[in-house]
XYZ file of C-alpha atoms in Angstrom:
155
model
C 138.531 -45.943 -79.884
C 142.017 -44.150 -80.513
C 142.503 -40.973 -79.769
C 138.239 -40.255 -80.778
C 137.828 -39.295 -77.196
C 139.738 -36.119 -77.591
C 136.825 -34.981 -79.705
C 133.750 -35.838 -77.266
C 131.949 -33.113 -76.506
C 130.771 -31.869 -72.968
C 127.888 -34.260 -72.656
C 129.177 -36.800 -73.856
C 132.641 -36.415 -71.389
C 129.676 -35.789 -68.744
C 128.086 -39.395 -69.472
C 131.347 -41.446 -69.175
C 131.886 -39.188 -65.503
C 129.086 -40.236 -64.278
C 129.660 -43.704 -65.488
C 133.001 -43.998 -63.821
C 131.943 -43.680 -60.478
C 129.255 -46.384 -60.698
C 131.521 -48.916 -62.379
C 132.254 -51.652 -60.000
C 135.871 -52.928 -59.781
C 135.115 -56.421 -61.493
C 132.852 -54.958 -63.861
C 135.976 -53.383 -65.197
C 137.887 -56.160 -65.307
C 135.277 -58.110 -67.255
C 135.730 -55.500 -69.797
C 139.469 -55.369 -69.532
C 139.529 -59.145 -70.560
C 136.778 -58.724 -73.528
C 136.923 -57.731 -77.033
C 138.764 -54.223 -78.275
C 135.460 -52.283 -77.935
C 135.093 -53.468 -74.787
C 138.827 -52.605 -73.903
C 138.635 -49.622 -74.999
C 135.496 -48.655 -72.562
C 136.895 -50.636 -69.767
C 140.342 -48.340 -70.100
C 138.690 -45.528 -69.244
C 136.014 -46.654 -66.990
C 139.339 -48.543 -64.501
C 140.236 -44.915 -63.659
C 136.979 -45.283 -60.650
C 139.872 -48.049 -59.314
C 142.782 -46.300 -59.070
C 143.886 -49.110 -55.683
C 142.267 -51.857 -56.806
C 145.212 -54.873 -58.209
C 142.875 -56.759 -59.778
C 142.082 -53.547 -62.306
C 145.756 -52.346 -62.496
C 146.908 -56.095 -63.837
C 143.795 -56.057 -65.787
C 144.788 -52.841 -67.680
C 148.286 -53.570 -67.401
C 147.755 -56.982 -69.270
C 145.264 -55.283 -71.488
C 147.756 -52.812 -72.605
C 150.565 -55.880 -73.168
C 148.414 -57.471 -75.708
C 146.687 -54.460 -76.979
C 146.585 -55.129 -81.434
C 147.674 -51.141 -81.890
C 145.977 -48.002 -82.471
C 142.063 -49.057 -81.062
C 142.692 -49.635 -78.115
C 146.657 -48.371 -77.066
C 145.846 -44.841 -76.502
C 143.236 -45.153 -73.967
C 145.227 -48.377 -72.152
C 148.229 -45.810 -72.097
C 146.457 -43.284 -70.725
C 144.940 -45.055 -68.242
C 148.337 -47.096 -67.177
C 149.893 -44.149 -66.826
C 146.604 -42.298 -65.178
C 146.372 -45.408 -62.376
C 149.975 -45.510 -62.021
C 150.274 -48.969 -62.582
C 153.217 -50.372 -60.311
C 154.313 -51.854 -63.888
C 153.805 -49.296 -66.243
C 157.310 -49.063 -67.308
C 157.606 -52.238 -68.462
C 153.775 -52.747 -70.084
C 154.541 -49.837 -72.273
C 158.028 -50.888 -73.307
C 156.410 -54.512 -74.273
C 153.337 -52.709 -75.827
C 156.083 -50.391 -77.761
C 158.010 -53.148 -79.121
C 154.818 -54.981 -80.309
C 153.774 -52.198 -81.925
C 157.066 -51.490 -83.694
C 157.764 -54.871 -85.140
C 153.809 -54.940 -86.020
C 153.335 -51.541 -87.704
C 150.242 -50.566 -85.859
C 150.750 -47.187 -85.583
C 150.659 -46.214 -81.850
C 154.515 -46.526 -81.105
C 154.738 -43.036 -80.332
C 152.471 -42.620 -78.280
C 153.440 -45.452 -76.306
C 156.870 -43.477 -76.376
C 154.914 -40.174 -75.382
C 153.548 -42.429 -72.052
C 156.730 -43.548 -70.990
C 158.355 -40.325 -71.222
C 155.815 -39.038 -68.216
C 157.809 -41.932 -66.160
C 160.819 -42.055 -64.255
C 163.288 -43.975 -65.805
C 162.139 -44.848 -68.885
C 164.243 -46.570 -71.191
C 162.602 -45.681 -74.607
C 163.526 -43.070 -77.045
C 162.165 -39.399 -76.837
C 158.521 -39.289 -78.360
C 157.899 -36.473 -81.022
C 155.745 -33.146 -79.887
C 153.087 -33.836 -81.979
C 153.031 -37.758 -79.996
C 153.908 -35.852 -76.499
C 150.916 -33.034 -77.507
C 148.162 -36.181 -77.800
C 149.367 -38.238 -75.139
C 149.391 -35.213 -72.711
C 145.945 -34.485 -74.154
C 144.616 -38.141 -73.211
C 146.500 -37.671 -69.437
C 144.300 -34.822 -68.948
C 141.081 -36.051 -70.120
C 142.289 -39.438 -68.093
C 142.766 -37.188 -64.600
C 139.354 -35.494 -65.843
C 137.421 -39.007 -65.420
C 139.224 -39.797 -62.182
C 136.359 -39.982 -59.513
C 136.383 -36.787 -57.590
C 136.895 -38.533 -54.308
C 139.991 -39.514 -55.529
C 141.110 -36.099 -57.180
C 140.488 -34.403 -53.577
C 142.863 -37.042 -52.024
C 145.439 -36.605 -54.387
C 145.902 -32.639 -53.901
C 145.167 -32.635 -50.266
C 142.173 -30.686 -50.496
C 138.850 -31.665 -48.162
């Protein structure tokens, strides 16, 4: 939950790998659409689905009705990880729930839209940018090797 997964050790990061690649698509989704805990798992674990639509609303929406700092930074992450054809405007709703709630994840939300083109929210602090960019690369970490290959061209 939060930002906790920046402090998983190696076997533990290992574990939710090898998880990843087994999760089916609506197995995700199911998750996506349950409880914060659930949310939370099913964030990370929609990075195996990185073309699927039925994932990317499911996170998407997920994100839009997220309650704050449980389950935001992983959604972000993984929004911005998937890149979610409406990313922009899931974080700016997210952002302004967050704000007029207090919940305590504005900035990063503001970190996340930074790494997009466009945005139009403020400038996140470093400390906000230095966790967010911390969650990308854990996010890009999970992201089934198949995928990562594709991505950079390699074979």
């Amino acid at each position: 939950m939060g930002t906790n997964a920046l402090e998983a050790g190696p076997s533990v990061l290992a574990g939710l790998a090898a998880l990843v690649d087994s999760m089916k698509a609506d197995e995700v989704v199911h998750l996506l659409r349950s409880d914060w805990r659930e949310q939370v798992m099913g964030a990370w674990l929609s990075l195996a689905h990185p073309f699927d639509d039925a994932v990317l609303a499911a996170v998407t929406r997920a994100l839009e009705t997220s309650g704050g700092s449980l389950t935001a930074p992983p959604l972000l992450a993984a929004v911005v990880t998937l890149e979610a054809p409406t990313a922009t405007a899931s974080i700016q709703a997210y952002y302004e729930a967050d704000v007029a709630g207090g919940w305590g994840s504005a900035g990063l939300a503001l970190a996340a839209a930074a790494t997009l083109p466009n945005s139009p929210l403020l400038a996140p602090t470093a400390a906000d940018e230095e966790t967010f960019k911390a969650l990308s690369v854990l996010a890009n970490c999970l992201k089934p090797v198949a995928d990562q290959t594709a991505a950079t061209g390699d074979t």
